[in-house]
Structures are given as structure tokens and as C-alpha cells.
PDB file of C-alpha atoms and ligand atoms in Angstrom:
ATOM      1  CA  MET U   1    -102.171 -22.194 137.186  1.00 44.00           C
ATOM      2  CA  GLN U   2    -100.190 -23.071 133.883  1.00 48.00           C
ATOM      3  CA  ASP U   3    -103.019 -21.755 132.134  1.00 77.00           C
ATOM      4  CA  LYS U   4    -103.485 -18.339 133.221  1.00 92.00           C
ATOM      5  CA  ARG U   5    -103.537 -15.003 131.421  1.00 95.00           C
ATOM      6  CA  ARG U   6    -100.488 -13.370 132.048  1.00 97.00           C
ATOM      7  CA  ILE U   7    -100.357  -9.798 131.281  1.00 98.00           C
ATOM      8  CA  ILE U   8     -97.877  -6.616 132.593  1.00 98.00           C
ATOM      9  CA  ALA U   9     -99.544  -3.453 131.580  1.00 98.00           C
ATOM     10  CA  GLY U  10     -96.694  -0.235 131.850  1.00 98.00           C
ATOM     11  CA  ASN U  11     -97.739   2.940 133.293  1.00 98.00           C
ATOM     12  CA  TRP U  12     -95.224   5.050 132.237  1.00 98.00           C
ATOM     13  CA  LYS U  13     -97.070   7.924 134.333  1.00 98.00           C
ATOM     14  CA  MET U  14     -96.505  12.037 133.641  1.00 98.00           C
ATOM     15  CA  TYR U  15     -92.738  10.755 132.487  1.00 98.00           C
ATOM     16  CA  LYS U  16     -91.309  10.212 128.768  1.00 98.00           C
ATOM     17  CA  THR U  17     -91.449  12.726 125.862  1.00 98.00           C
ATOM     18  CA  SER U  18     -93.065  11.545 122.614  1.00 96.00           C
ATOM     19  CA  LYS U  19     -89.309  10.590 121.008  1.00 96.00           C
ATOM     20  CA  GLU U  20     -88.140   8.862 124.735  1.00 97.00           C
ATOM     21  CA  ALA U  21     -91.606   6.707 124.168  1.00 97.00           C
ATOM     22  CA  VAL U  22     -90.935   6.045 121.353  1.00 95.00           C
ATOM     23  CA  ALA U  23     -86.878   5.238 121.717  1.00 95.00           C
ATOM     24  CA  LEU U  24     -88.640   3.248 124.909  1.00 96.00           C
ATOM     25  CA  VAL U  25     -91.090   1.002 122.822  1.00 94.00           C
ATOM     26  CA  GLN U  26     -88.397   0.345 120.251  1.00 91.00           C
ATOM     27  CA  GLY U  27     -85.448  -0.699 122.416  1.00 92.00           C
ATOM     28  CA  LEU U  28     -88.108  -2.761 124.075  1.00 92.00           C
ATOM     29  CA  GLU U  29     -88.559  -4.863 121.575  1.00 87.00           C
ATOM     30  CA  ASP U  30     -84.808  -4.529 120.645  1.00 86.00           C
ATOM     31  CA  LYS U  31     -84.933  -6.687 124.333  1.00 86.00           C
ATOM     32  CA  LEU U  32     -87.336  -9.228 124.442  1.00 81.00           C
ATOM     33  CA  ASP U  33     -86.895 -12.344 121.378  1.00 63.00           C
ATOM     34  CA  ILE U  34     -88.987 -11.787 120.975  1.00 58.00           C
ATOM     35  CA  LEU U  35     -91.972 -14.555 120.374  1.00 53.00           C
ATOM     36  CA  THR U  36     -95.448 -13.747 118.538  1.00 57.00           C
ATOM     37  CA  ASN U  37     -97.738 -16.925 119.077  1.00 58.00           C
ATOM     38  CA  ASN U  38    -101.413 -16.831 118.126  1.00 57.00           C
ATOM     39  CA  ASP U  39    -103.241 -14.646 120.532  1.00 63.00           C
ATOM     40  CA  ASN U  40    -101.107 -11.970 119.697  1.00 62.00           C
ATOM     41  CA  GLU U  41     -98.433 -12.456 123.283  1.00 68.00           C
ATOM     42  CA  ILE U  42     -94.954 -12.223 123.855  1.00 75.00           C
ATOM     43  CA  ASP U  43     -94.119 -16.018 125.185  1.00 76.00           C
ATOM     44  CA  GLY U  44     -97.286 -16.059 126.871  1.00 88.00           C
ATOM     45  CA  VAL U  45     -97.479 -12.859 128.446  1.00 93.00           C
ATOM     46  CA  GLU U  46     -99.371 -10.180 127.406  1.00 94.00           C
ATOM     47  CA  VAL U  47     -97.463  -6.738 127.671  1.00 95.00           C
ATOM     48  CA  ILE U  48     -99.510  -2.795 127.229  1.00 97.00           C
ATOM     49  CA  VAL U  49     -97.649   0.426 127.577  1.00 97.00           C
ATOM     50  CA  CYS U  50     -99.524   2.938 128.628  1.00 98.00           C
ATOM     51  CA  PRO U  51     -97.550   6.216 127.577  1.00 98.00           C
ATOM     52  CA  PRO U  52     -99.154  10.000 127.752  1.00 98.00           C
ATOM     53  CA  PHE U  53    -101.138  11.092 126.152  1.00 98.00           C
ATOM     54  CA  THR U  54     -98.859  13.008 123.470  1.00 97.00           C
ATOM     55  CA  ALA U  55     -97.255   9.966 123.285  1.00 97.00           C
ATOM     56  CA  LEU U  56     -99.762   7.774 122.147  1.00 96.00           C
ATOM     57  CA  LYS U  57     -99.769   8.448 118.433  1.00 95.00           C
ATOM     58  CA  SER U  58     -96.011   8.465 117.734  1.00 94.00           C
ATOM     59  CA  ILE U  59     -96.555   5.015 119.803  1.00 94.00           C
ATOM     60  CA  TYR U  60     -98.960   3.773 117.545  1.00 92.00           C
ATOM     61  CA  THR U  61     -97.024   4.807 114.267  1.00 89.00           C
ATOM     62  CA  VAL U  62     -94.179   2.511 115.453  1.00 83.00           C
ATOM     63  CA  LEU U  63     -96.319  -0.117 116.528  1.00 78.00           C
ATOM     64  CA  TRP U  64     -98.337  -0.068 113.631  1.00 74.00           C
ATOM     65  CA  GLN U  65     -95.585  -0.681 111.078  1.00 76.00           C
ATOM     66  CA  ASP U  66     -93.581  -3.024 113.532  1.00 73.00           C
ATOM     67  CA  LYS U  67     -96.706  -4.690 114.460  1.00 72.00           C
ATOM     68  CA  PRO U  68     -94.961  -6.278 117.478  1.00 72.00           C
ATOM     69  CA  PRO U  69     -96.999  -7.767 119.903  1.00 83.00           C
ATOM     70  CA  ILE U  70     -97.077  -4.642 122.115  1.00 91.00           C
ATOM     71  CA  LYS U  71    -100.449  -3.443 123.304  1.00 94.00           C
ATOM     72  CA  LEU U  72    -101.689   0.762 123.717  1.00 96.00           C
ATOM     73  CA  GLY U  73    -103.368   2.143 126.159  1.00 98.00           C
ATOM     74  CA  ALA U  74    -103.627   5.043 127.715  1.00 98.00           C
ATOM     75  CA  GLN U  75    -103.649   6.498 131.703  1.00 98.00           C
ATOM     76  CA  ASP U  76    -106.977   8.049 131.589  1.00 98.00           C
ATOM     77  CA  VAL U  77    -109.814   8.655 129.605  1.00 98.00           C
ATOM     78  CA  PHE U  78    -112.868  10.997 129.729  1.00 98.00           C
ATOM     79  CA  TRP U  79    -116.439   9.794 129.731  1.00 98.00           C
ATOM     80  CA  GLU U  80    -118.736  11.488 126.374  1.00 98.00           C
ATOM     81  CA  ASP U  81    -117.466  11.379 122.626  1.00 98.00           C
ATOM     82  CA  GLU U  82    -116.729  14.972 122.064  1.00 98.00           C
ATOM     83  CA  GLY U  83    -118.176  18.695 123.562  1.00 98.00           C
ATOM     84  CA  ALA U  84    -116.913  21.891 125.079  1.00 98.00           C
ATOM     85  CA  TYR U  85    -114.497  20.201 127.529  1.00 98.00           C
ATOM     86  CA  THR U  86    -111.001  21.937 127.364  1.00 98.00           C
ATOM     87  CA  GLY U  87    -107.732  19.596 128.623  1.00 97.00           C
ATOM     88  CA  GLU U  88    -109.903  16.626 128.310  1.00 98.00           C
ATOM     89  CA  VAL U  89    -109.434  12.969 126.263  1.00 98.00           C
ATOM     90  CA  SER U  90    -112.263  11.095 124.490  1.00 98.00           C
ATOM     91  CA  PRO U  91    -112.586   7.759 123.822  1.00 98.00           C
ATOM     92  CA  LEU U  92    -113.299   7.753 120.394  1.00 98.00           C
ATOM     93  CA  MET U  93    -109.335  10.076 120.164  1.00 98.00           C
ATOM     94  CA  LEU U  94    -108.067   6.333 122.311  1.00 98.00           C
ATOM     95  CA  LYS U  95    -109.811   4.682 119.735  1.00 96.00           C
ATOM     96  CA  ASP U  96    -108.445   6.088 116.649  1.00 94.00           C
ATOM     97  CA  LEU U  97    -105.415   5.368 117.631  1.00 93.00           C
ATOM     98  CA  GLU U  98    -105.688   1.176 118.616  1.00 90.00           C
ATOM     99  CA  CYS U  99    -105.716   1.379 122.113  1.00 95.00           C
ATOM    100  CA  GLU U 100    -106.706  -1.345 123.490  1.00 96.00           C
ATOM    101  CA  PHE U 101    -107.122  -0.443 126.847  1.00 98.00           C
ATOM    102  CA  VAL U 102    -106.951   2.341 129.619  1.00 98.00           C
ATOM    103  CA  ILE U 103    -106.151   3.057 133.582  1.00 98.00           C
ATOM    104  CA  ILE U 104    -109.053   4.024 134.836  1.00 98.00           C
ATOM    105  CA  GLY U 105    -109.372   5.180 138.969  1.00 98.00           C
ATOM    106  CA  HIS U 106    -105.475   4.820 140.159  1.00 98.00           C
ATOM    107  CA  SER U 107    -104.940   5.717 143.122  1.00 97.00           C
ATOM    108  CA  GLU U 108    -102.518   9.400 141.739  1.00 97.00           C
ATOM    109  CA  ARG U 109    -106.426   9.707 140.110  1.00 98.00           C
ATOM    110  CA  ARG U 110    -107.724   9.795 142.921  1.00 98.00           C
ATOM    111  CA  THR U 111    -105.617  11.555 145.231  1.00 97.00           C
ATOM    112  CA  TYR U 112    -104.432  14.776 143.109  1.00 97.00           C
ATOM    113  CA  PHE U 113    -107.896  14.593 140.888  1.00 97.00           C
ATOM    114  CA  GLY U 114    -110.611  14.240 143.258  1.00 97.00           C
ATOM    115  CA  GLU U 115    -111.800  10.982 140.905  1.00 98.00           C
ATOM    116  CA  THR U 116    -114.312   8.810 142.468  1.00 98.00           C
ATOM    117  CA  ASP U 117    -116.062   6.117 142.179  1.00 98.00           C
ATOM    118  CA  GLU U 118    -118.995   7.845 140.064  1.00 98.00           C
ATOM    119  CA  THR U 119    -116.293   9.448 137.799  1.00 98.00           C
ATOM    120  CA  VAL U 120    -114.643   5.576 137.687  1.00 98.00           C
ATOM    121  CA  ASN U 121    -117.631   4.052 137.188  1.00 98.00           C
ATOM    122  CA  LYS U 122    -118.653   6.589 134.409  1.00 98.00           C
ATOM    123  CA  LYS U 123    -115.200   6.602 132.904  1.00 98.00           C
ATOM    124  CA  VAL U 124    -115.782   2.923 132.632  1.00 98.00           C
ATOM    125  CA  LYS U 125    -118.957   2.305 130.876  1.00 98.00           C
ATOM    126  CA  ALA U 126    -117.375   4.900 128.042  1.00 98.00           C
ATOM    127  CA  ALA U 127    -114.711   2.591 127.768  1.00 98.00           C
ATOM    128  CA  LEU U 128    -117.293  -0.328 127.065  1.00 98.00           C
ATOM    129  CA  LYS U 129    -119.061   1.117 124.612  1.00 98.00           C
ATOM    130  CA  HIS U 130    -116.155   2.935 122.646  1.00 97.00           C
ATOM    131  CA  ARG U 131    -114.962  -1.403 123.210  1.00 97.00           C
ATOM    132  CA  ILE U 132    -111.551  -0.506 124.936  1.00 98.00           C
ATOM    133  CA  THR U 133    -110.925  -2.680 127.743  1.00 98.00           C
ATOM    134  CA  PRO U 134    -110.769  -0.702 131.076  1.00 98.00           C
ATOM    135  CA  ILE U 135    -107.758  -1.056 133.691  1.00 99.00           C
ATOM    136  CA  MET U 136    -109.752  -0.609 136.823  1.00 98.00           C
ATOM    137  CA  CYS U 137    -107.595   0.064 139.463  1.00 98.00           C
ATOM    138  CA  CYS U 138    -108.458   0.822 143.029  1.00 98.00           C
ATOM    139  CA  GLY U 139    -106.367   0.154 146.179  1.00 98.00           C
ATOM    140  CA  GLU U 140    -106.904   1.057 150.056  1.00 97.00           C
ATOM    141  CA  SER U 141    -103.960   3.136 152.002  1.00 95.00           C
ATOM    142  CA  LEU U 142    -102.127   2.551 155.083  1.00 94.00           C
ATOM    143  CA  GLU U 143    -104.738   4.218 157.278  1.00 94.00           C
ATOM    144  CA  GLN U 144    -107.046   1.678 156.202  1.00 96.00           C
ATOM    145  CA  ARG U 145    -104.516  -1.605 156.182  1.00 94.00           C
ATOM    146  CA  GLU U 146    -103.783  -0.763 159.399  1.00 92.00           C
ATOM    147  CA  VAL U 147    -107.392  -0.067 161.081  1.00 96.00           C
ATOM    148  CA  GLY U 148    -107.923  -3.493 159.290  1.00 96.00           C
ATOM    149  CA  GLU U 149    -110.841  -1.794 156.721  1.00 97.00           C
ATOM    150  CA  THR U 150    -109.346  -3.608 153.499  1.00 97.00           C
ATOM    151  CA  GLN U 151    -111.639  -5.207 152.235  1.00 96.00           C
ATOM    152  CA  ALA U 152    -114.079  -3.070 152.537  1.00 98.00           C
ATOM    153  CA  PHE U 153    -112.787  -0.302 150.807  1.00 98.00           C
ATOM    154  CA  ILE U 154    -111.857  -2.731 148.389  1.00 98.00           C
ATOM    155  CA  GLU U 155    -115.615  -3.819 147.925  1.00 98.00           C
ATOM    156  CA  SER U 156    -116.899  -1.122 148.228  1.00 98.00           C
ATOM    157  CA  GLN U 157    -114.251   0.488 145.152  1.00 98.00           C
ATOM    158  CA  ILE U 158    -115.074  -2.353 143.054  1.00 98.00           C
ATOM    159  CA  LEU U 159    -118.635  -2.572 143.302  1.00 98.00           C
ATOM    160  CA  GLY U 160    -119.207   1.278 142.518  1.00 98.00           C
ATOM    161  CA  GLY U 161    -116.645   1.297 139.460  1.00 98.00           C
ATOM    162  CA  THR U 162    -118.886  -1.547 138.188  1.00 98.00           C
ATOM    163  CA  GLU U 163    -122.239  -0.848 138.959  1.00 98.00           C
ATOM    164  CA  GLY U 164    -124.850  -0.940 135.664  1.00 98.00           C
ATOM    165  CA  LEU U 165    -122.375  -3.444 134.151  1.00 98.00           C
ATOM    166  CA  THR U 166    -123.126  -6.741 133.240  1.00 98.00           C
ATOM    167  CA  ALA U 167    -121.954  -9.997 133.246  1.00 98.00           C
ATOM    168  CA  GLY U 168    -121.493  -9.177 129.446  1.00 97.00           C
ATOM    169  CA  ASP U 169    -119.428  -5.997 129.791  1.00 98.00           C
ATOM    170  CA  MET U 170    -117.366  -7.559 132.075  1.00 98.00           C
ATOM    171  CA  LYS U 171    -116.100 -10.138 129.479  1.00 97.00           C
ATOM    172  CA  ARG U 172    -113.596  -6.776 128.493  1.00 97.00           C
ATOM    173  CA  PHE U 173    -112.467  -6.364 131.875  1.00 98.00           C
ATOM    174  CA  ILE U 174    -108.944  -6.154 134.037  1.00 98.00           C
ATOM    175  CA  ILE U 175    -108.791  -5.331 137.570  1.00 98.00           C
ATOM    176  CA  ALA U 176    -105.358  -3.440 138.651  1.00 98.00           C
ATOM    177  CA  TYR U 177    -105.459  -3.936 142.856  1.00 98.00           C
ATOM    178  CA  GLU U 178    -102.948  -1.271 143.573  1.00 97.00           C
ATOM    179  CA  PRO U 179    -102.903  -0.791 147.387  1.00 97.00           C
ATOM    180  CA  ILE U 180    -102.033   2.498 147.751  1.00 95.00           C
ATOM    181  CA  TRP U 181     -98.397   2.745 150.302  1.00 92.00           C
ATOM    182  CA  ALA U 182     -96.726   0.143 147.440  1.00 93.00           C
ATOM    183  CA  ILE U 183     -96.879   2.748 145.261  1.00 91.00           C
ATOM    184  CA  GLY U 184     -94.175   4.443 144.425  1.00 90.00           C
ATOM    185  CA  THR U 185     -92.337   3.640 147.550  1.00 91.00           C
ATOM    186  CA  GLY U 186     -90.310  -0.175 146.807  1.00 88.00           C
ATOM    187  CA  LYS U 187     -92.839  -2.332 149.538  1.00 87.00           C
ATOM    188  CA  THR U 188     -94.325  -4.525 148.019  1.00 87.00           C
ATOM    189  CA  ALA U 189     -97.221  -6.109 149.640  1.00 89.00           C
ATOM    190  CA  LEU U 190     -96.512  -9.615 150.876  1.00 95.00           C
ATOM    191  CA  PRO U 191     -97.668 -11.613 147.663  1.00 97.00           C
ATOM    192  CA  GLU U 192    -100.132 -14.064 150.373  1.00 97.00           C
ATOM    193  CA  ASP U 193    -102.013 -10.842 150.939  1.00 96.00           C
ATOM    194  CA  ALA U 194    -102.083  -9.685 147.377  1.00 97.00           C
ATOM    195  CA  ASN U 195    -103.504 -12.926 146.657  1.00 98.00           C
ATOM    196  CA  ASP U 196    -106.085 -12.674 149.539  1.00 97.00           C
ATOM    197  CA  VAL U 197    -107.493  -9.011 148.286  1.00 98.00           C
ATOM    198  CA  ILE U 198    -107.632 -10.586 145.380  1.00 98.00           C
ATOM    199  CA  ARG U 199    -109.642 -12.934 145.920  1.00 98.00           C
ATOM    200  CA  HIS U 200    -112.086 -11.193 148.069  1.00 98.00           C
ATOM    201  CA  ILE U 201    -112.495  -9.013 144.891  1.00 98.00           C
ATOM    202  CA  ARG U 202    -113.710 -11.976 142.871  1.00 98.00           C
ATOM    203  CA  THR U 203    -115.909 -13.292 145.407  1.00 98.00           C
ATOM    204  CA  VAL U 204    -117.309  -9.742 145.216  1.00 98.00           C
ATOM    205  CA  LEU U 205    -117.534  -9.985 141.201  1.00 98.00           C
ATOM    206  CA  ALA U 206    -119.234 -13.713 142.020  1.00 98.00           C
ATOM    207  CA  SER U 207    -121.966 -11.663 144.173  1.00 98.00           C
ATOM    208  CA  ARG U 208    -122.533  -9.226 141.491  1.00 98.00           C
ATOM    209  CA  PHE U 209    -121.571 -10.841 138.056  1.00 98.00           C
ATOM    210  CA  GLY U 210    -122.045 -15.050 139.255  1.00 98.00           C
ATOM    211  CA  ASP U 211    -118.595 -17.180 139.403  1.00 97.00           C
ATOM    212  CA  ASP U 212    -117.389 -17.784 135.953  1.00 97.00           C
ATOM    213  CA  VAL U 213    -116.949 -14.124 135.575  1.00 97.00           C
ATOM    214  CA  ALA U 214    -115.161 -13.613 139.163  1.00 98.00           C
ATOM    215  CA  LYS U 215    -112.742 -16.541 137.937  1.00 97.00           C
ATOM    216  CA  ALA U 216    -112.750 -15.168 133.970  1.00 97.00           C
ATOM    217  CA  VAL U 217    -111.462 -11.599 134.926  1.00 98.00           C
ATOM    218  CA  PRO U 218    -107.737 -10.879 135.275  1.00 98.00           C
ATOM    219  CA  ILE U 219    -105.993  -9.050 138.292  1.00 98.00           C
ATOM    220  CA  LEU U 220    -103.030  -7.198 138.600  1.00 98.00           C
ATOM    221  CA  TYR U 221    -100.812  -6.812 141.549  1.00 97.00           C
ATOM    222  CA  GLY U 222     -99.455  -3.430 141.072  1.00 97.00           C
ATOM    223  CA  GLY U 223     -96.832  -1.422 143.900  1.00 96.00           C
ATOM    224  CA  SER U 224     -93.179  -1.242 143.257  1.00 94.00           C
ATOM    225  CA  VAL U 225     -92.719  -4.435 141.064  1.00 97.00           C
ATOM    226  CA  LYS U 226     -89.919  -5.734 139.862  1.00 97.00           C
ATOM    227  CA  GLY U 227     -87.934  -8.035 137.539  1.00 97.00           C
ATOM    228  CA  GLY U 228     -86.544  -9.607 141.922  1.00 97.00           C
ATOM    229  CA  ASN U 229     -89.865  -9.820 142.947  1.00 97.00           C
ATOM    230  CA  ILE U 230     -92.368 -10.073 139.945  1.00 98.00           C
ATOM    231  CA  ALA U 231     -92.012 -14.677 139.846  1.00 97.00           C
ATOM    232  CA  ASP U 232     -93.424 -14.137 143.569  1.00 97.00           C
ATOM    233  CA  PHE U 233     -96.457 -12.502 142.693  1.00 97.00           C
ATOM    234  CA  MET U 234     -97.068 -14.829 139.422  1.00 97.00           C
ATOM    235  CA  ALA U 235     -96.624 -18.079 141.691  1.00 97.00           C
ATOM    236  CA  GLU U 236    -100.131 -16.605 143.702  1.00 97.00           C
ATOM    237  CA  SER U 237    -103.083 -18.630 142.794  1.00 97.00           C
ATOM    238  CA  GLU U 238    -105.434 -15.482 142.083  1.00 98.00           C
ATOM    239  CA  ILE U 239    -102.790 -12.680 140.527  1.00 98.00           C
ATOM    240  CA  ASN U 240    -102.543 -12.801 136.804  1.00 98.00           C
ATOM    241  CA  GLY U 241    -100.043  -9.692 135.845  1.00 98.00           C
ATOM    242  CA  ALA U 242     -98.870  -6.863 136.893  1.00 98.00           C
ATOM    243  CA  LEU U 243     -99.918  -3.311 137.158  1.00 98.00           C
ATOM    244  CA  VAL U 244     -95.786  -1.823 136.614  1.00 98.00           C
ATOM    245  CA  GLY U 245     -95.006   1.764 137.202  1.00 98.00           C
ATOM    246  CA  GLY U 246     -90.928   2.855 137.808  1.00 97.00           C
ATOM    247  CA  ALA U 247     -89.624  -0.325 136.622  1.00 98.00           C
ATOM    248  CA  SER U 248     -91.377   0.216 134.111  1.00 98.00           C
ATOM    249  CA  LEU U 249     -89.341   3.531 132.806  1.00 98.00           C
ATOM    250  CA  ASP U 250     -86.505   1.631 131.626  1.00 97.00           C
ATOM    251  CA  VAL U 251     -85.881  -1.145 128.910  1.00 96.00           C
ATOM    252  CA  ASP U 252     -83.544  -3.540 131.159  1.00 95.00           C
ATOM    253  CA  SER U 253     -85.934  -3.593 134.175  1.00 97.00           C
ATOM    254  CA  PHE U 254     -89.458  -3.940 132.176  1.00 97.00           C
ATOM    255  CA  ALA U 255     -88.337  -6.747 129.374  1.00 94.00           C
ATOM    256  CA  ASP U 256     -86.620  -8.363 132.689  1.00 95.00           C
ATOM    257  CA  ILE U 257     -90.158  -7.823 134.264  1.00 96.00           C
ATOM    258  CA  ILE U 258     -91.479  -9.540 131.038  1.00 95.00           C
ATOM    259  CA  LYS U 259     -89.663 -12.367 131.064  1.00 92.00           C
ATOM    260  CA  ASN U 260     -89.458 -13.021 134.714  1.00 95.00           C
ATOM    261  CA  ALA U 261     -94.264 -13.192 134.216  1.00 95.00           C
ATOM    262  CA  ARG U 262     -93.294 -15.895 132.127  1.00 88.00           C
TER     263      ARG U 262
HETATM  264  P1  PGA B 301     -94.438   1.636 140.705  1.00 97.20           P
HETATM  265  O1  PGA B 301     -96.206   2.427 140.435  1.00 97.20           O
HETATM  266  O2  PGA B 301     -94.817   0.286 140.201  1.00 97.20           O
HETATM  267  O3  PGA B 301     -93.752   3.207 140.687  1.00 97.20           O
HETATM  268  O4  PGA B 301     -94.978   1.924 142.469  1.00 97.20           O
HETATM  269  C1  PGA B 301     -97.192   1.207 140.452  1.00 97.20           C
HETATM  270  C2  PGA B 301     -98.837   1.823 139.630  1.00 97.20           C
HETATM  271  O5  PGA B 301     -98.852   3.439 140.187  1.00 97.20           O
HETATM  272  O6  PGA B 301     -99.601   1.463 139.445  1.00 97.20           O
END
């Protein structure tokens, strides 16, 4: 599959002050032998960085001045445009900083902050309303995998998260499959197992939106991706790229992943 979309997104989680985040983006720009093509990709790979909210403005300023083909994403969003919601950040605020992407429903948000498929669905709709591309996360726990519930659980997350969306909405949509047991543990899924789950996600998408959508939606793998294993995931037919946590926090390791994803 030479012509598939290749996307590497860095999820910086609750790491990096705004100064550190700017330094990381600038280091990345220097390190990558940046080749911009007409699609604004880095040598065939779309690169997205998702810093904490507090660093979005300063990174936006750098990206705006330098215009490197690195795209900006946030790690979460609230579903209202504005209002008395202390601590929340709205899609309008993200749009104002040229945030083109937003991670929604990461397993850490589901586990620690009570996110459900319903809240994920509301956030997805709010992002789409403002033409921000959701990177909607799904993934099973170790217990679910061991008792053979992976496919049914992922199916319920995909159907719940995309409830009420149209095939048109899915043109601006990315899914990240991240088995919870592989996140930050150093244990990756076997590329062929990740490919099987992602194929199943495409079957679920086809049942709701048709075959064209199922084929076109980029689906990333996430969970302990590194420069040394990304090529194995990219070689799988259904995998479009990776959502990277720990290894995206360092210029050299993130640049390695991007280079090896080509
Ligand atoms: P990890 O995190 O690469 O550190 O495993 C992935 C993620 O949580 O998106």
C-alpha cells in the first residue's frame, strides 16, 4: 500500500512547559530534513504535535512564523462553544490557535476523568462542527483481551463515539487504536494483532457509513511505539500511522519514528 496516508501524531500528555514545548518543536524542525510537498507533509508523512493546552499558543506562534509542515493538535476539548464551565477549553478556542486536530477519548481520560462513549461523542460532534479533526481513541484492557472481548468492546466504542455522524463527517476523522495494556508499558501489540483489530474497526465503520468511508478513514496504532518498531506497524495493510506518547517527548526519538514511518 504505497499510497496510504501516513500520519504520526505526538501526544505530549502532561509533559512540557510552554518553553520546553517550543524548544521541542524547533528541535524537530531542525532535525528533520524537512521536505515540504504540496500536501504539506514531511516526506510523505503528516506530522501532528499535541502539546498541553498551556503550550498551544506559543507553539502556534512558532509554527505560524516558520510555517513548517508540522500540524497542531490539542489533547481534549469541551463540547460547548462557551459558558460557565470552569477549567474547560472550547473548540472555538482551539480553532483560534489554528489547532487542526484534537485527541478525544484517550484511555487516560476515560480511566481518570470519567469519559464515556457519550461524552466522547459530544466532543467529537463539537470538534467537527468547528472543522477540527477528531483523533478518537479506542482500546481494550488486558482483562478484556484475555477473555476474548476485544472486538466486541472496540465495536461498542466505535459505534458509541460515532453515533449520529454522517459519512460526510467521516471525511475529517482519525481513529487511534490503543490497547490500554500497551500504553506507556513498553509492551507493544504484535503488528499483525493490531492490524486485525484495525481491520475489524473498518468493518464496523463499513456497517454504519459504507465501504468508502471504512477504507478512507486513517486508523493509527498507539502503545509503546518507537523508532525501532514503527516500520513493522507501517508495513501492515490497515495501519496508517501511530499516536505516540513517551517517544514523542524527545527530538531524536520522535524524529526517528517520523523517518522510519516513510
Ligand atoms: P506511549 O503512549 O507511546 O507512551 O505508549 C501512547 C499514547 O498514550 O497515546
